[in-house]
Amino acid sequence: MTSNDTGENAHLKPPTKREMKSAARLYATQALFQMEAADMTVDKVRRQFYDHFFGLETEEEGTFIDGDSDLFHEITEIAVNDQAKIDQMTDRALVAKWPIARIDSTLRALFRAAGGELLSGRTPPKVVIVEFVDVAKAFYPDGREPKFVNAVLDHMAREVKPEAF
């Protein structure tokens, strides 16, 4: 989620609300991954993201889009507080031989972030699915993971809000 505009006099237009929400979803997935990988608290990880990612500019990466901090906070909060519920929901969506503990930690973080947003109920489930499939494409641009993510999230979304389908 960077814009890499290298022109000397380039004026970056501010991100749209949609771009900021998309960035928040990506950052939430990264934050949840980092929490698990580094055994950090949600508050500590959030502080790092607010301080080091939201709107950060680097020569190598360009400018990181300023994410929607309210959505980022909400997704990470629900994902942490309802992790057991989200993991059980994910397990039911996965093939029996692949419990959530056996899947890649990046996908686990993605399912937890998406599960958090699905449980919040503020975003239509189909939008959550499309957005997190895009997050999967960012992490796995050449893999089959986005299709896998789509199938799992579709199952999870139908469980959370069947009337939306």
PDB file of N, CA, C and O in Angstrom, residues 97-161:
ATOM      1  N   LYS A  97      -8.968 -31.285   7.478  1.00  0.00           N
ATOM      2  CA  LYS A  97      -7.572 -31.656   7.700  1.00  0.00           C
ATOM      3  C   LYS A  97      -6.664 -30.438   7.904  1.00  0.00           C
ATOM      4  O   LYS A  97      -5.483 -30.589   8.151  1.00  0.00           O
ATOM      5  N   TRP A  98      -7.210 -29.241   7.763  1.00  0.00           N
ATOM      6  CA  TRP A  98      -6.403 -28.031   7.864  1.00  0.00           C
ATOM      7  C   TRP A  98      -6.934 -27.093   8.934  1.00  0.00           C
ATOM      8  O   TRP A  98      -7.499 -26.057   8.618  1.00  0.00           O
ATOM      9  N   PRO A  99      -6.767 -27.438  10.210  1.00  0.00           N
ATOM     10  CA  PRO A  99      -7.180 -26.509  11.259  1.00  0.00           C
ATOM     11  C   PRO A  99      -6.344 -25.231  11.186  1.00  0.00           C
ATOM     12  O   PRO A  99      -5.238 -25.238  10.636  1.00  0.00           O
ATOM     13  N   ILE A 100      -6.878 -24.164  11.751  1.00  0.00           N
ATOM     14  CA  ILE A 100      -6.221 -22.855  11.647  1.00  0.00           C
ATOM     15  C   ILE A 100      -4.779 -22.893  12.140  1.00  0.00           C
ATOM     16  O   ILE A 100      -3.928 -22.194  11.612  1.00  0.00           O
ATOM     17  N   ALA A 101      -4.466 -23.734  13.104  1.00  0.00           N
ATOM     18  CA  ALA A 101      -3.094 -23.814  13.627  1.00  0.00           C
ATOM     19  C   ALA A 101      -2.107 -24.297  12.563  1.00  0.00           C
ATOM     20  O   ALA A 101      -0.915 -24.025  12.666  1.00  0.00           O
ATOM     21  N   ARG A 102      -2.599 -24.997  11.535  1.00  0.00           N
ATOM     22  CA  ARG A 102      -1.710 -25.534  10.499  1.00  0.00           C
ATOM     23  C   ARG A 102      -1.516 -24.586   9.324  1.00  0.00           C
ATOM     24  O   ARG A 102      -0.683 -24.855   8.462  1.00  0.00           O
ATOM     25  N   ILE A 103      -2.297 -23.521   9.252  1.00  0.00           N
ATOM     26  CA  ILE A 103      -2.134 -22.635   8.097  1.00  0.00           C
ATOM     27  C   ILE A 103      -1.063 -21.587   8.368  1.00  0.00           C
ATOM     28  O   ILE A 103      -0.712 -21.294   9.503  1.00  0.00           O
ATOM     29  N   ASP A 104      -0.562 -21.030   7.309  1.00  0.00           N
ATOM     30  CA  ASP A 104       0.462 -19.991   7.315  1.00  0.00           C
ATOM     31  C   ASP A 104       0.062 -18.845   8.256  1.00  0.00           C
ATOM     32  O   ASP A 104      -1.101 -18.439   8.285  1.00  0.00           O
ATOM     33  N   SER A 105       1.020 -18.328   9.006  1.00  0.00           N
ATOM     34  CA  SER A 105       0.711 -17.287   9.994  1.00  0.00           C
ATOM     35  C   SER A 105       0.192 -15.992   9.350  1.00  0.00           C
ATOM     36  O   SER A 105      -0.592 -15.272   9.966  1.00  0.00           O
ATOM     37  N   THR A 106       0.591 -15.719   8.117  1.00  0.00           N
ATOM     38  CA  THR A 106       0.060 -14.536   7.427  1.00  0.00           C
ATOM     39  C   THR A 106      -1.426 -14.721   7.133  1.00  0.00           C
ATOM     40  O   THR A 106      -2.234 -13.817   7.358  1.00  0.00           O
ATOM     41  N   LEU A 107      -1.790 -15.913   6.664  1.00  0.00           N
ATOM     42  CA  LEU A 107      -3.205 -16.186   6.400  1.00  0.00           C
ATOM     43  C   LEU A 107      -4.007 -16.184   7.700  1.00  0.00           C
ATOM     44  O   LEU A 107      -5.136 -15.704   7.737  1.00  0.00           O
ATOM     45  N   ARG A 108      -3.433 -16.708   8.751  1.00  0.00           N
ATOM     46  CA  ARG A 108      -4.109 -16.716  10.055  1.00  0.00           C
ATOM     47  C   ARG A 108      -4.412 -15.277  10.484  1.00  0.00           C
ATOM     48  O   ARG A 108      -5.526 -14.961  10.909  1.00  0.00           O
ATOM     49  N   ALA A 109      -3.431 -14.383  10.322  1.00  0.00           N
ATOM     50  CA  ALA A 109      -3.630 -12.972  10.667  1.00  0.00           C
ATOM     51  C   ALA A 109      -4.703 -12.353   9.777  1.00  0.00           C
ATOM     52  O   ALA A 109      -5.562 -11.598  10.247  1.00  0.00           O
ATOM     53  N   LEU A 110      -4.682 -12.682   8.493  1.00  0.00           N
ATOM     54  CA  LEU A 110      -5.672 -12.160   7.556  1.00  0.00           C
ATOM     55  C   LEU A 110      -7.072 -12.619   7.949  1.00  0.00           C
ATOM     56  O   LEU A 110      -8.010 -11.814   7.981  1.00  0.00           O
ATOM     57  N   PHE A 111      -7.234 -13.905   8.262  1.00  0.00           N
ATOM     58  CA  PHE A 111      -8.558 -14.407   8.643  1.00  0.00           C
ATOM     59  C   PHE A 111      -9.034 -13.768   9.946  1.00  0.00           C
ATOM     60  O   PHE A 111     -10.222 -13.488  10.109  1.00  0.00           O
ATOM     61  N   ARG A 112      -8.109 -13.511  10.865  1.00  0.00           N
ATOM     62  CA  ARG A 112      -8.488 -12.858  12.118  1.00  0.00           C
ATOM     63  C   ARG A 112      -8.912 -11.416  11.871  1.00  0.00           C
ATOM     64  O   ARG A 112      -9.888 -10.938  12.459  1.00  0.00           O
ATOM     65  N   ALA A 113      -8.184 -10.704  11.018  1.00  0.00           N
ATOM     66  CA  ALA A 113      -8.545  -9.317  10.698  1.00  0.00           C
ATOM     67  C   ALA A 113      -9.906  -9.275   9.993  1.00  0.00           C
ATOM     68  O   ALA A 113     -10.787  -8.502  10.371  1.00  0.00           O
ATOM     69  N   ALA A 114     -10.078 -10.123   8.988  1.00  0.00           N
ATOM     70  CA  ALA A 114     -11.348 -10.159   8.254  1.00  0.00           C
ATOM     71  C   ALA A 114     -12.482 -10.580   9.180  1.00  0.00           C
ATOM     72  O   ALA A 114     -13.582 -10.012   9.129  1.00  0.00           O
ATOM     73  N   GLY A 115     -12.216 -11.555  10.040  1.00  0.00           N
ATOM     74  CA  GLY A 115     -13.223 -11.995  11.005  1.00  0.00           C
ATOM     75  C   GLY A 115     -13.624 -10.873  11.935  1.00  0.00           C
ATOM     76  O   GLY A 115     -14.810 -10.704  12.260  1.00  0.00           O
ATOM     77  N   GLY A 116     -12.646 -10.078  12.353  1.00  0.00           N
ATOM     78  CA  GLY A 116     -12.946  -8.925  13.202  1.00  0.00           C
ATOM     79  C   GLY A 116     -13.864  -7.940  12.497  1.00  0.00           C
ATOM     80  O   GLY A 116     -14.829  -7.441  13.090  1.00  0.00           O
ATOM     81  N   GLU A 117     -13.577  -7.677  11.234  1.00  0.00           N
ATOM     82  CA  GLU A 117     -14.434  -6.737  10.508  1.00  0.00           C
ATOM     83  C   GLU A 117     -15.808  -7.330  10.235  1.00  0.00           C
ATOM     84  O   GLU A 117     -16.822  -6.626  10.316  1.00  0.00           O
ATOM     85  N   LEU A 118     -15.866  -8.625   9.948  1.00  0.00           N
ATOM     86  CA  LEU A 118     -17.174  -9.262   9.750  1.00  0.00           C
ATOM     87  C   LEU A 118     -18.012  -9.177  11.027  1.00  0.00           C
ATOM     88  O   LEU A 118     -19.203  -8.876  10.978  1.00  0.00           O
ATOM     89  N   LEU A 119     -17.386  -9.434  12.174  1.00  0.00           N
ATOM     90  CA  LEU A 119     -18.117  -9.398  13.447  1.00  0.00           C
ATOM     91  C   LEU A 119     -18.561  -7.984  13.818  1.00  0.00           C
ATOM     92  O   LEU A 119     -19.569  -7.813  14.503  1.00  0.00           O
ATOM     93  N   SER A 120     -17.816  -6.969  13.365  1.00  0.00           N
ATOM     94  CA  SER A 120     -18.202  -5.591  13.689  1.00  0.00           C
ATOM     95  C   SER A 120     -19.560  -5.253  13.084  1.00  0.00           C
ATOM     96  O   SER A 120     -20.300  -4.465  13.639  1.00  0.00           O
ATOM     97  N   GLY A 121     -19.851  -5.861  11.926  1.00  0.00           N
ATOM     98  CA  GLY A 121     -21.142  -5.655  11.281  1.00  0.00           C
ATOM     99  C   GLY A 121     -21.312  -4.309  10.594  1.00  0.00           C
ATOM    100  O   GLY A 121     -22.377  -4.012  10.070  1.00  0.00           O
ATOM    101  N   ARG A 122     -20.277  -3.485  10.577  1.00  0.00           N
ATOM    102  CA  ARG A 122     -20.403  -2.148   9.980  1.00  0.00           C
ATOM    103  C   ARG A 122     -20.167  -2.149   8.472  1.00  0.00           C
ATOM    104  O   ARG A 122     -20.590  -1.229   7.788  1.00  0.00           O
ATOM    105  N   THR A 123     -19.480  -3.156   7.967  1.00  0.00           N
ATOM    106  CA  THR A 123     -19.160  -3.227   6.546  1.00  0.00           C
ATOM    107  C   THR A 123     -19.927  -4.402   5.943  1.00  0.00           C
ATOM    108  O   THR A 123     -19.944  -5.486   6.531  1.00  0.00           O
ATOM    109  N   PRO A 124     -20.546  -4.211   4.788  1.00  0.00           N
ATOM    110  CA  PRO A 124     -21.233  -5.338   4.152  1.00  0.00           C
ATOM    111  C   PRO A 124     -20.262  -6.518   3.951  1.00  0.00           C
ATOM    112  O   PRO A 124     -19.115  -6.308   3.523  1.00  0.00           O
ATOM    113  N   PRO A 125     -20.701  -7.742   4.258  1.00  0.00           N
ATOM    114  CA  PRO A 125     -19.810  -8.910   4.152  1.00  0.00           C
ATOM    115  C   PRO A 125     -19.141  -9.063   2.793  1.00  0.00           C
ATOM    116  O   PRO A 125     -17.962  -9.414   2.727  1.00  0.00           O
ATOM    117  N   LYS A 126     -19.857  -8.771   1.709  1.00  0.00           N
ATOM    118  CA  LYS A 126     -19.265  -8.925   0.379  1.00  0.00           C
ATOM    119  C   LYS A 126     -18.115  -7.945   0.178  1.00  0.00           C
ATOM    120  O   LYS A 126     -17.135  -8.261  -0.499  1.00  0.00           O
ATOM    121  N   VAL A 127     -18.216  -6.762   0.784  1.00  0.00           N
ATOM    122  CA  VAL A 127     -17.126  -5.777   0.703  1.00  0.00           C
ATOM    123  C   VAL A 127     -15.914  -6.287   1.491  1.00  0.00           C
ATOM    124  O   VAL A 127     -14.776  -6.200   1.028  1.00  0.00           O
ATOM    125  N   VAL A 128     -16.174  -6.851   2.674  1.00  0.00           N
ATOM    126  CA  VAL A 128     -15.083  -7.409   3.488  1.00  0.00           C
ATOM    127  C   VAL A 128     -14.350  -8.485   2.702  1.00  0.00           C
ATOM    128  O   VAL A 128     -13.114  -8.506   2.655  1.00  0.00           O
ATOM    129  N   ILE A 129     -15.094  -9.356   2.039  1.00  0.00           N
ATOM    130  CA  ILE A 129     -14.479 -10.440   1.265  1.00  0.00           C
ATOM    131  C   ILE A 129     -13.592  -9.867   0.156  1.00  0.00           C
ATOM    132  O   ILE A 129     -12.422 -10.237   0.033  1.00  0.00           O
ATOM    133  N   VAL A 130     -14.133  -8.959  -0.649  1.00  0.00           N
ATOM    134  CA  VAL A 130     -13.373  -8.375  -1.757  1.00  0.00           C
ATOM    135  C   VAL A 130     -12.117  -7.680  -1.238  1.00  0.00           C
ATOM    136  O   VAL A 130     -11.020  -7.846  -1.790  1.00  0.00           O
ATOM    137  N   GLU A 131     -12.269  -6.907  -0.172  1.00  0.00           N
ATOM    138  CA  GLU A 131     -11.131  -6.160   0.368  1.00  0.00           C
ATOM    139  C   GLU A 131     -10.030  -7.091   0.880  1.00  0.00           C
ATOM    140  O   GLU A 131      -8.852  -6.850   0.649  1.00  0.00           O
ATOM    141  N   PHE A 132     -10.395  -8.150   1.593  1.00  0.00           N
ATOM    142  CA  PHE A 132      -9.370  -9.041   2.143  1.00  0.00           C
ATOM    143  C   PHE A 132      -8.805  -9.990   1.094  1.00  0.00           C
ATOM    144  O   PHE A 132      -7.677 -10.458   1.226  1.00  0.00           O
ATOM    145  N   VAL A 133      -9.531 -10.259   0.018  1.00  0.00           N
ATOM    146  CA  VAL A 133      -8.936 -10.977  -1.117  1.00  0.00           C
ATOM    147  C   VAL A 133      -7.847 -10.079  -1.729  1.00  0.00           C
ATOM    148  O   VAL A 133      -6.763 -10.569  -2.083  1.00  0.00           O
ATOM    149  N   ASP A 134      -8.093  -8.768  -1.784  1.00  0.00           N
ATOM    150  CA  ASP A 134      -7.062  -7.836  -2.261  1.00  0.00           C
ATOM    151  C   ASP A 134      -5.849  -7.827  -1.331  1.00  0.00           C
ATOM    152  O   ASP A 134      -4.710  -7.738  -1.797  1.00  0.00           O
ATOM    153  N   VAL A 135      -6.083  -7.912  -0.026  1.00  0.00           N
ATOM    154  CA  VAL A 135      -4.967  -8.001   0.932  1.00  0.00           C
ATOM    155  C   VAL A 135      -4.169  -9.273   0.643  1.00  0.00           C
ATOM    156  O   VAL A 135      -2.936  -9.253   0.610  1.00  0.00           O
ATOM    157  N   ALA A 136      -4.866 -10.379   0.407  1.00  0.00           N
ATOM    158  CA  ALA A 136      -4.184 -11.644   0.091  1.00  0.00           C
ATOM    159  C   ALA A 136      -3.346 -11.498  -1.178  1.00  0.00           C
ATOM    160  O   ALA A 136      -2.220 -12.001  -1.244  1.00  0.00           O
ATOM    161  N   LYS A 137      -3.877 -10.781  -2.170  1.00  0.00           N
ATOM    162  CA  LYS A 137      -3.124 -10.561  -3.415  1.00  0.00           C
ATOM    163  C   LYS A 137      -1.856  -9.749  -3.145  1.00  0.00           C
ATOM    164  O   LYS A 137      -0.841  -9.945  -3.817  1.00  0.00           O
ATOM    165  N   ALA A 138      -1.914  -8.830  -2.180  1.00  0.00           N
ATOM    166  CA  ALA A 138      -0.731  -8.033  -1.840  1.00  0.00           C
ATOM    167  C   ALA A 138       0.360  -8.916  -1.230  1.00  0.00           C
ATOM    168  O   ALA A 138       1.540  -8.735  -1.504  1.00  0.00           O
ATOM    169  N   PHE A 139      -0.034  -9.885  -0.418  1.00  0.00           N
ATOM    170  CA  PHE A 139       0.932 -10.774   0.221  1.00  0.00           C
ATOM    171  C   PHE A 139       1.358 -11.928  -0.689  1.00  0.00           C
ATOM    172  O   PHE A 139       2.466 -12.431  -0.580  1.00  0.00           O
ATOM    173  N   TYR A 140       0.443 -12.386  -1.534  1.00  0.00           N
ATOM    174  CA  TYR A 140       0.697 -13.548  -2.394  1.00  0.00           C
ATOM    175  C   TYR A 140       0.321 -13.202  -3.831  1.00  0.00           C
ATOM    176  O   TYR A 140      -0.654 -13.729  -4.372  1.00  0.00           O
ATOM    177  N   PRO A 141       1.084 -12.342  -4.492  1.00  0.00           N
ATOM    178  CA  PRO A 141       0.685 -11.876  -5.825  1.00  0.00           C
ATOM    179  C   PRO A 141       0.631 -12.971  -6.890  1.00  0.00           C
ATOM    180  O   PRO A 141      -0.112 -12.846  -7.859  1.00  0.00           O
ATOM    181  N   ASP A 142       1.394 -14.033  -6.720  1.00  0.00           N
ATOM    182  CA  ASP A 142       1.429 -15.070  -7.752  1.00  0.00           C
ATOM    183  C   ASP A 142       0.860 -16.410  -7.307  1.00  0.00           C
ATOM    184  O   ASP A 142       0.942 -17.388  -8.031  1.00  0.00           O
ATOM    185  N   GLY A 143       0.306 -16.446  -6.107  1.00  0.00           N
ATOM    186  CA  GLY A 143      -0.136 -17.721  -5.567  1.00  0.00           C
ATOM    187  C   GLY A 143      -1.621 -17.979  -5.717  1.00  0.00           C
ATOM    188  O   GLY A 143      -2.366 -17.178  -6.278  1.00  0.00           O
ATOM    189  N   ARG A 144      -2.031 -19.129  -5.180  1.00  0.00           N
ATOM    190  CA  ARG A 144      -3.438 -19.515  -5.200  1.00  0.00           C
ATOM    191  C   ARG A 144      -4.167 -19.043  -3.945  1.00  0.00           C
ATOM    192  O   ARG A 144      -5.361 -19.230  -3.811  1.00  0.00           O
ATOM    193  N   GLU A 145      -3.417 -18.436  -3.028  1.00  0.00           N
ATOM    194  CA  GLU A 145      -3.988 -18.016  -1.754  1.00  0.00           C
ATOM    195  C   GLU A 145      -5.204 -17.091  -1.879  1.00  0.00           C
ATOM    196  O   GLU A 145      -6.167 -17.268  -1.127  1.00  0.00           O
ATOM    197  N   PRO A 146      -5.210 -16.117  -2.805  1.00  0.00           N
ATOM    198  CA  PRO A 146      -6.402 -15.260  -2.894  1.00  0.00           C
ATOM    199  C   PRO A 146      -7.700 -16.038  -3.141  1.00  0.00           C
ATOM    200  O   PRO A 146      -8.736 -15.716  -2.553  1.00  0.00           O
ATOM    201  N   LYS A 147      -7.638 -17.085  -3.971  1.00  0.00           N
ATOM    202  CA  LYS A 147      -8.839 -17.894  -4.211  1.00  0.00           C
ATOM    203  C   LYS A 147      -9.227 -18.659  -2.947  1.00  0.00           C
ATOM    204  O   LYS A 147     -10.415 -18.797  -2.618  1.00  0.00           O
ATOM    205  N   PHE A 148      -8.236 -19.166  -2.233  1.00  0.00           N
ATOM    206  CA  PHE A 148      -8.460 -19.860  -0.965  1.00  0.00           C
ATOM    207  C   PHE A 148      -9.093 -18.901   0.043  1.00  0.00           C
ATOM    208  O   PHE A 148     -10.081 -19.232   0.706  1.00  0.00           O
ATOM    209  N   VAL A 149      -8.538 -17.691   0.143  1.00  0.00           N
ATOM    210  CA  VAL A 149      -9.061 -16.668   1.048  1.00  0.00           C
ATOM    211  C   VAL A 149     -10.512 -16.356   0.691  1.00  0.00           C
ATOM    212  O   VAL A 149     -11.373 -16.258   1.568  1.00  0.00           O
ATOM    213  N   ASN A 150     -10.798 -16.203  -0.591  1.00  0.00           N
ATOM    214  CA  ASN A 150     -12.164 -15.921  -1.028  1.00  0.00           C
ATOM    215  C   ASN A 150     -13.128 -17.004  -0.546  1.00  0.00           C
ATOM    216  O   ASN A 150     -14.198 -16.695  -0.005  1.00  0.00           O
ATOM    217  N   ALA A 151     -12.756 -18.260  -0.713  1.00  0.00           N
ATOM    218  CA  ALA A 151     -13.631 -19.366  -0.316  1.00  0.00           C
ATOM    219  C   ALA A 151     -13.844 -19.402   1.201  1.00  0.00           C
ATOM    220  O   ALA A 151     -14.975 -19.562   1.676  1.00  0.00           O
ATOM    221  N   VAL A 152     -12.775 -19.245   1.959  1.00  0.00           N
ATOM    222  CA  VAL A 152     -12.880 -19.289   3.424  1.00  0.00           C
ATOM    223  C   VAL A 152     -13.704 -18.107   3.931  1.00  0.00           C
ATOM    224  O   VAL A 152     -14.597 -18.273   4.771  1.00  0.00           O
ATOM    225  N   LEU A 153     -13.425 -16.909   3.419  1.00  0.00           N
ATOM    226  CA  LEU A 153     -14.163 -15.726   3.882  1.00  0.00           C
ATOM    227  C   LEU A 153     -15.628 -15.775   3.474  1.00  0.00           C
ATOM    228  O   LEU A 153     -16.492 -15.310   4.219  1.00  0.00           O
ATOM    229  N   ASP A 154     -15.919 -16.343   2.310  1.00  0.00           N
ATOM    230  CA  ASP A 154     -17.311 -16.498   1.899  1.00  0.00           C
ATOM    231  C   ASP A 154     -18.048 -17.359   2.916  1.00  0.00           C
ATOM    232  O   ASP A 154     -19.162 -17.021   3.350  1.00  0.00           O
ATOM    233  N   HIS A 155     -17.436 -18.443   3.338  1.00  0.00           N
ATOM    234  CA  HIS A 155     -18.041 -19.337   4.327  1.00  0.00           C
ATOM    235  C   HIS A 155     -18.228 -18.603   5.655  1.00  0.00           C
ATOM    236  O   HIS A 155     -19.297 -18.680   6.285  1.00  0.00           O
ATOM    237  N   MET A 156     -17.197 -17.880   6.096  1.00  0.00           N
ATOM    238  CA  MET A 156     -17.265 -17.146   7.358  1.00  0.00           C
ATOM    239  C   MET A 156     -18.355 -16.070   7.312  1.00  0.00           C
ATOM    240  O   MET A 156     -19.125 -15.908   8.258  1.00  0.00           O
ATOM    241  N   ALA A 157     -18.425 -15.341   6.201  1.00  0.00           N
ATOM    242  CA  ALA A 157     -19.401 -14.266   6.063  1.00  0.00           C
ATOM    243  C   ALA A 157     -20.829 -14.804   6.083  1.00  0.00           C
ATOM    244  O   ALA A 157     -21.717 -14.207   6.693  1.00  0.00           O
ATOM    245  N   ARG A 158     -21.040 -15.953   5.444  1.00  0.00           N
ATOM    246  CA  ARG A 158     -22.376 -16.560   5.436  1.00  0.00           C
ATOM    247  C   ARG A 158     -22.777 -17.024   6.834  1.00  0.00           C
ATOM    248  O   ARG A 158     -23.955 -17.017   7.175  1.00  0.00           O
ATOM    249  N   GLU A 159     -21.787 -17.411   7.641  1.00  0.00           N
ATOM    250  CA  GLU A 159     -22.073 -17.799   9.026  1.00  0.00           C
ATOM    251  C   GLU A 159     -22.438 -16.572   9.872  1.00  0.00           C
ATOM    252  O   GLU A 159     -23.376 -16.609  10.650  1.00  0.00           O
ATOM    253  N   VAL A 160     -21.692 -15.478   9.677  1.00  0.00           N
ATOM    254  CA  VAL A 160     -21.917 -14.266  10.486  1.00  0.00           C
ATOM    255  C   VAL A 160     -23.204 -13.552  10.073  1.00  0.00           C
ATOM    256  O   VAL A 160     -23.975 -13.097  10.915  1.00  0.00           O
ATOM    257  N   LYS A 161     -23.441 -13.454   8.764  1.00  0.00           N
ATOM    258  CA  LYS A 161     -24.572 -12.661   8.269  1.00  0.00           C
ATOM    259  C   LYS A 161     -25.224 -13.346   7.070  1.00  0.00           C
ATOM    260  O   LYS A 161     -25.122 -12.867   5.945  1.00  0.00           O
TER     261      LYS A 161
END
